[in-house]
mmCIF file of C-alpha atoms in Angstrom:
data_model
loop_
_atom_site.group_PDB
_atom_site.id
_atom_site.type_symbol
_atom_site.label_atom_id
_atom_site.label_comp_id
_atom_site.label_asym_id
_atom_site.label_seq_id
_atom_site.Cartn_x
_atom_site.Cartn_y
_atom_site.Cartn_z
ATOM 1 C CA MET A 185 0.000 0.000 0.000
ATOM 2 C CA LYS A 186 1.167 3.556 -0.771
ATOM 3 C CA VAL A 187 0.308 6.477 1.509
ATOM 4 C CA LEU A 188 0.563 10.207 0.808
ATOM 5 C CA PHE A 189 0.323 12.247 4.012
ATOM 6 C CA ILE A 190 -0.418 15.965 3.537
ATOM 7 C CA SER A 191 -0.202 18.398 6.441
ATOM 8 C CA ASN A 192 1.369 21.744 7.218
ATOM 9 C CA LEU A 193 2.071 20.423 10.734
ATOM 10 C CA TYR A 194 5.115 18.222 10.317
ATOM 11 C CA PRO A 195 8.683 18.515 11.671
ATOM 12 C CA ASN A 196 11.255 20.216 9.445
ATOM 13 C CA GLN A 197 14.805 21.545 9.618
ATOM 14 C CA ARG A 198 13.753 24.892 11.097
ATOM 15 C CA GLU A 199 11.144 23.523 13.506
ATOM 16 C CA PRO A 200 12.112 19.954 14.467
ATOM 17 C CA THR A 201 9.356 19.669 17.097
ATOM 18 C CA ARG A 202 6.503 21.001 14.941
ATOM 19 C CA GLY A 203 3.643 18.497 14.598
ATOM 20 C CA MET A 204 5.391 15.643 16.386
ATOM 21 C CA HIS A 205 2.087 13.791 16.710
ATOM 22 C CA ASN A 206 1.841 13.692 12.911
ATOM 23 C CA ALA A 207 5.420 12.423 12.623
ATOM 24 C CA GLN A 208 4.646 9.632 15.099
ATOM 25 C CA GLN A 209 1.533 8.687 13.141
ATOM 26 C CA VAL A 210 3.421 8.610 9.829
ATOM 27 C CA ARG A 211 6.243 6.564 11.368
ATOM 28 C CA ALA A 212 3.689 4.005 12.605
ATOM 29 C CA LEU A 213 2.054 3.900 9.152
ATOM 30 C CA SER A 214 5.410 3.332 7.486
ATOM 31 C CA ARG A 215 5.796 0.038 9.342
ATOM 32 C CA HIS A 216 2.669 -1.293 7.606
ATOM 33 C CA CYS A 217 2.939 0.334 4.161
ATOM 34 C CA ASP A 218 5.242 -0.126 1.188
ATOM 35 C CA ILE A 219 5.738 3.589 0.519
ATOM 36 C CA VAL A 220 4.925 6.623 2.660
ATOM 37 C CA LYS A 221 5.564 10.148 1.418
ATOM 38 C CA VAL A 222 4.837 13.434 3.219
ATOM 39 C CA ILE A 223 3.968 16.766 1.628
ATOM 40 C CA ALA A 224 4.225 19.520 4.232
ATOM 41 C CA PRO A 225 3.703 22.964 2.664
ATOM 42 C CA LEU A 226 5.286 25.920 4.481
ATOM 43 C CA PRO A 227 5.245 29.711 3.975
ATOM 44 C CA GLN A 228 9.033 29.550 3.389
ATOM 45 C CA PRO A 229 10.057 26.637 1.147
ATOM 46 C CA LEU A 230 12.649 24.208 2.425
ATOM 47 C CA PRO A 231 14.545 21.562 0.476
ATOM 48 C CA ALA A 232 13.169 18.033 0.472
ATOM 49 C CA GLU A 233 14.471 15.874 3.281
ATOM 50 C CA THR A 234 14.293 12.350 4.636
ATOM 51 C CA ARG A 235 13.138 11.905 8.223
ATOM 52 C CA ASP A 236 13.154 8.421 9.747
ATOM 53 C CA GLY A 237 13.428 6.954 6.241
ATOM 54 C CA ILE A 238 10.359 8.882 5.010
ATOM 55 C CA GLU A 239 10.594 11.377 2.153
ATOM 56 C CA VAL A 240 9.294 14.820 3.157
ATOM 57 C CA VAL A 241 8.700 17.585 0.603
ATOM 58 C CA HIS A 242 8.118 21.218 1.661
ATOM 59 C CA PRO A 243 6.590 23.250 -1.195
ATOM 60 C CA ARG A 244 5.863 26.950 -0.691
ATOM 61 C CA PHE A 245 2.417 27.770 0.661
ATOM 62 C CA LEU A 246 1.390 31.395 0.120
ATOM 63 C CA HIS A 247 0.145 32.655 3.451
ATOM 64 C CA VAL A 248 -0.687 36.211 4.485
ATOM 65 C CA PRO A 249 -1.822 36.241 8.132
ATOM 66 C CA LEU A 250 -5.478 37.268 8.524
ATOM 67 C CA LEU A 251 -5.858 38.291 4.857
ATOM 68 C CA SER A 252 -5.449 34.919 3.185
ATOM 69 C CA ARG A 253 -7.600 32.975 5.654
ATOM 70 C CA PRO A 254 -10.688 32.746 3.368
ATOM 71 C CA PHE A 255 -8.449 31.392 0.589
ATOM 72 C CA ASN A 256 -6.231 29.066 2.642
ATOM 73 C CA GLY A 257 -7.853 25.879 1.318
ATOM 74 C CA TRP A 258 -7.416 26.921 -2.287
ATOM 75 C CA LEU A 259 -3.866 28.237 -1.713
ATOM 76 C CA PHE A 260 -2.919 25.051 0.121
ATOM 77 C CA SER A 261 -4.201 22.857 -2.720
ATOM 78 C CA ARG A 262 -2.321 24.977 -5.287
ATOM 79 C CA SER A 263 0.933 24.515 -3.373
ATOM 80 C CA ILE A 264 0.712 20.726 -3.539
ATOM 81 C CA ALA A 265 -0.537 20.553 -7.134
#
Protein backbone atom coordinates (compact mmCIF):
# COMPACT_ATOMS: atom_id res chain seq x y z
CA MET A 1 0.00 0.00 0.00
CA LYS A 2 1.17 3.56 -0.77
CA VAL A 3 0.31 6.48 1.51
CA LEU A 4 0.56 10.21 0.81
CA PHE A 5 0.32 12.25 4.01
CA ILE A 6 -0.42 15.97 3.54
CA SER A 7 -0.20 18.40 6.44
CA ASN A 8 1.37 21.74 7.22
CA LEU A 9 2.07 20.42 10.73
CA TYR A 10 5.12 18.22 10.32
CA PRO A 11 8.68 18.51 11.67
CA ASN A 12 11.25 20.22 9.45
CA GLN A 13 14.81 21.55 9.62
CA ARG A 14 13.75 24.89 11.10
CA GLU A 15 11.14 23.52 13.51
CA PRO A 16 12.11 19.95 14.47
CA THR A 17 9.36 19.67 17.10
CA ARG A 18 6.50 21.00 14.94
CA GLY A 19 3.64 18.50 14.60
CA MET A 20 5.39 15.64 16.39
CA HIS A 21 2.09 13.79 16.71
CA ASN A 22 1.84 13.69 12.91
CA ALA A 23 5.42 12.42 12.62
CA GLN A 24 4.65 9.63 15.10
CA GLN A 25 1.53 8.69 13.14
CA VAL A 26 3.42 8.61 9.83
CA ARG A 27 6.24 6.56 11.37
CA ALA A 28 3.69 4.01 12.60
CA LEU A 29 2.05 3.90 9.15
CA SER A 30 5.41 3.33 7.49
CA ARG A 31 5.80 0.04 9.34
CA HIS A 32 2.67 -1.29 7.61
CA CYS A 33 2.94 0.33 4.16
CA ASP A 34 5.24 -0.13 1.19
CA ILE A 35 5.74 3.59 0.52
CA VAL A 36 4.92 6.62 2.66
CA LYS A 37 5.56 10.15 1.42
CA VAL A 38 4.84 13.43 3.22
CA ILE A 39 3.97 16.77 1.63
CA ALA A 40 4.23 19.52 4.23
CA PRO A 41 3.70 22.96 2.66
CA LEU A 42 5.29 25.92 4.48
CA PRO A 43 5.24 29.71 3.97
CA GLN A 44 9.03 29.55 3.39
CA PRO A 45 10.06 26.64 1.15
CA LEU A 46 12.65 24.21 2.42
CA PRO A 47 14.55 21.56 0.48
CA ALA A 48 13.17 18.03 0.47
CA GLU A 49 14.47 15.87 3.28
CA THR A 50 14.29 12.35 4.64
CA ARG A 51 13.14 11.91 8.22
CA ASP A 52 13.15 8.42 9.75
CA GLY A 53 13.43 6.95 6.24
CA ILE A 54 10.36 8.88 5.01
CA GLU A 55 10.59 11.38 2.15
CA VAL A 56 9.29 14.82 3.16
CA VAL A 57 8.70 17.58 0.60
CA HIS A 58 8.12 21.22 1.66
CA PRO A 59 6.59 23.25 -1.20
CA ARG A 60 5.86 26.95 -0.69
CA PHE A 61 2.42 27.77 0.66
CA LEU A 62 1.39 31.39 0.12
CA HIS A 63 0.15 32.65 3.45
CA VAL A 64 -0.69 36.21 4.49
CA PRO A 65 -1.82 36.24 8.13
CA LEU A 66 -5.48 37.27 8.52
CA LEU A 67 -5.86 38.29 4.86
CA SER A 68 -5.45 34.92 3.19
CA ARG A 69 -7.60 32.98 5.65
CA PRO A 70 -10.69 32.75 3.37
CA PHE A 71 -8.45 31.39 0.59
CA ASN A 72 -6.23 29.07 2.64
CA GLY A 73 -7.85 25.88 1.32
CA TRP A 74 -7.42 26.92 -2.29
CA LEU A 75 -3.87 28.24 -1.71
CA PHE A 76 -2.92 25.05 0.12
CA SER A 77 -4.20 22.86 -2.72
CA ARG A 78 -2.32 24.98 -5.29
CA SER A 79 0.93 24.51 -3.37
CA ILE A 80 0.71 20.73 -3.54
CA ALA A 81 -0.54 20.55 -7.13
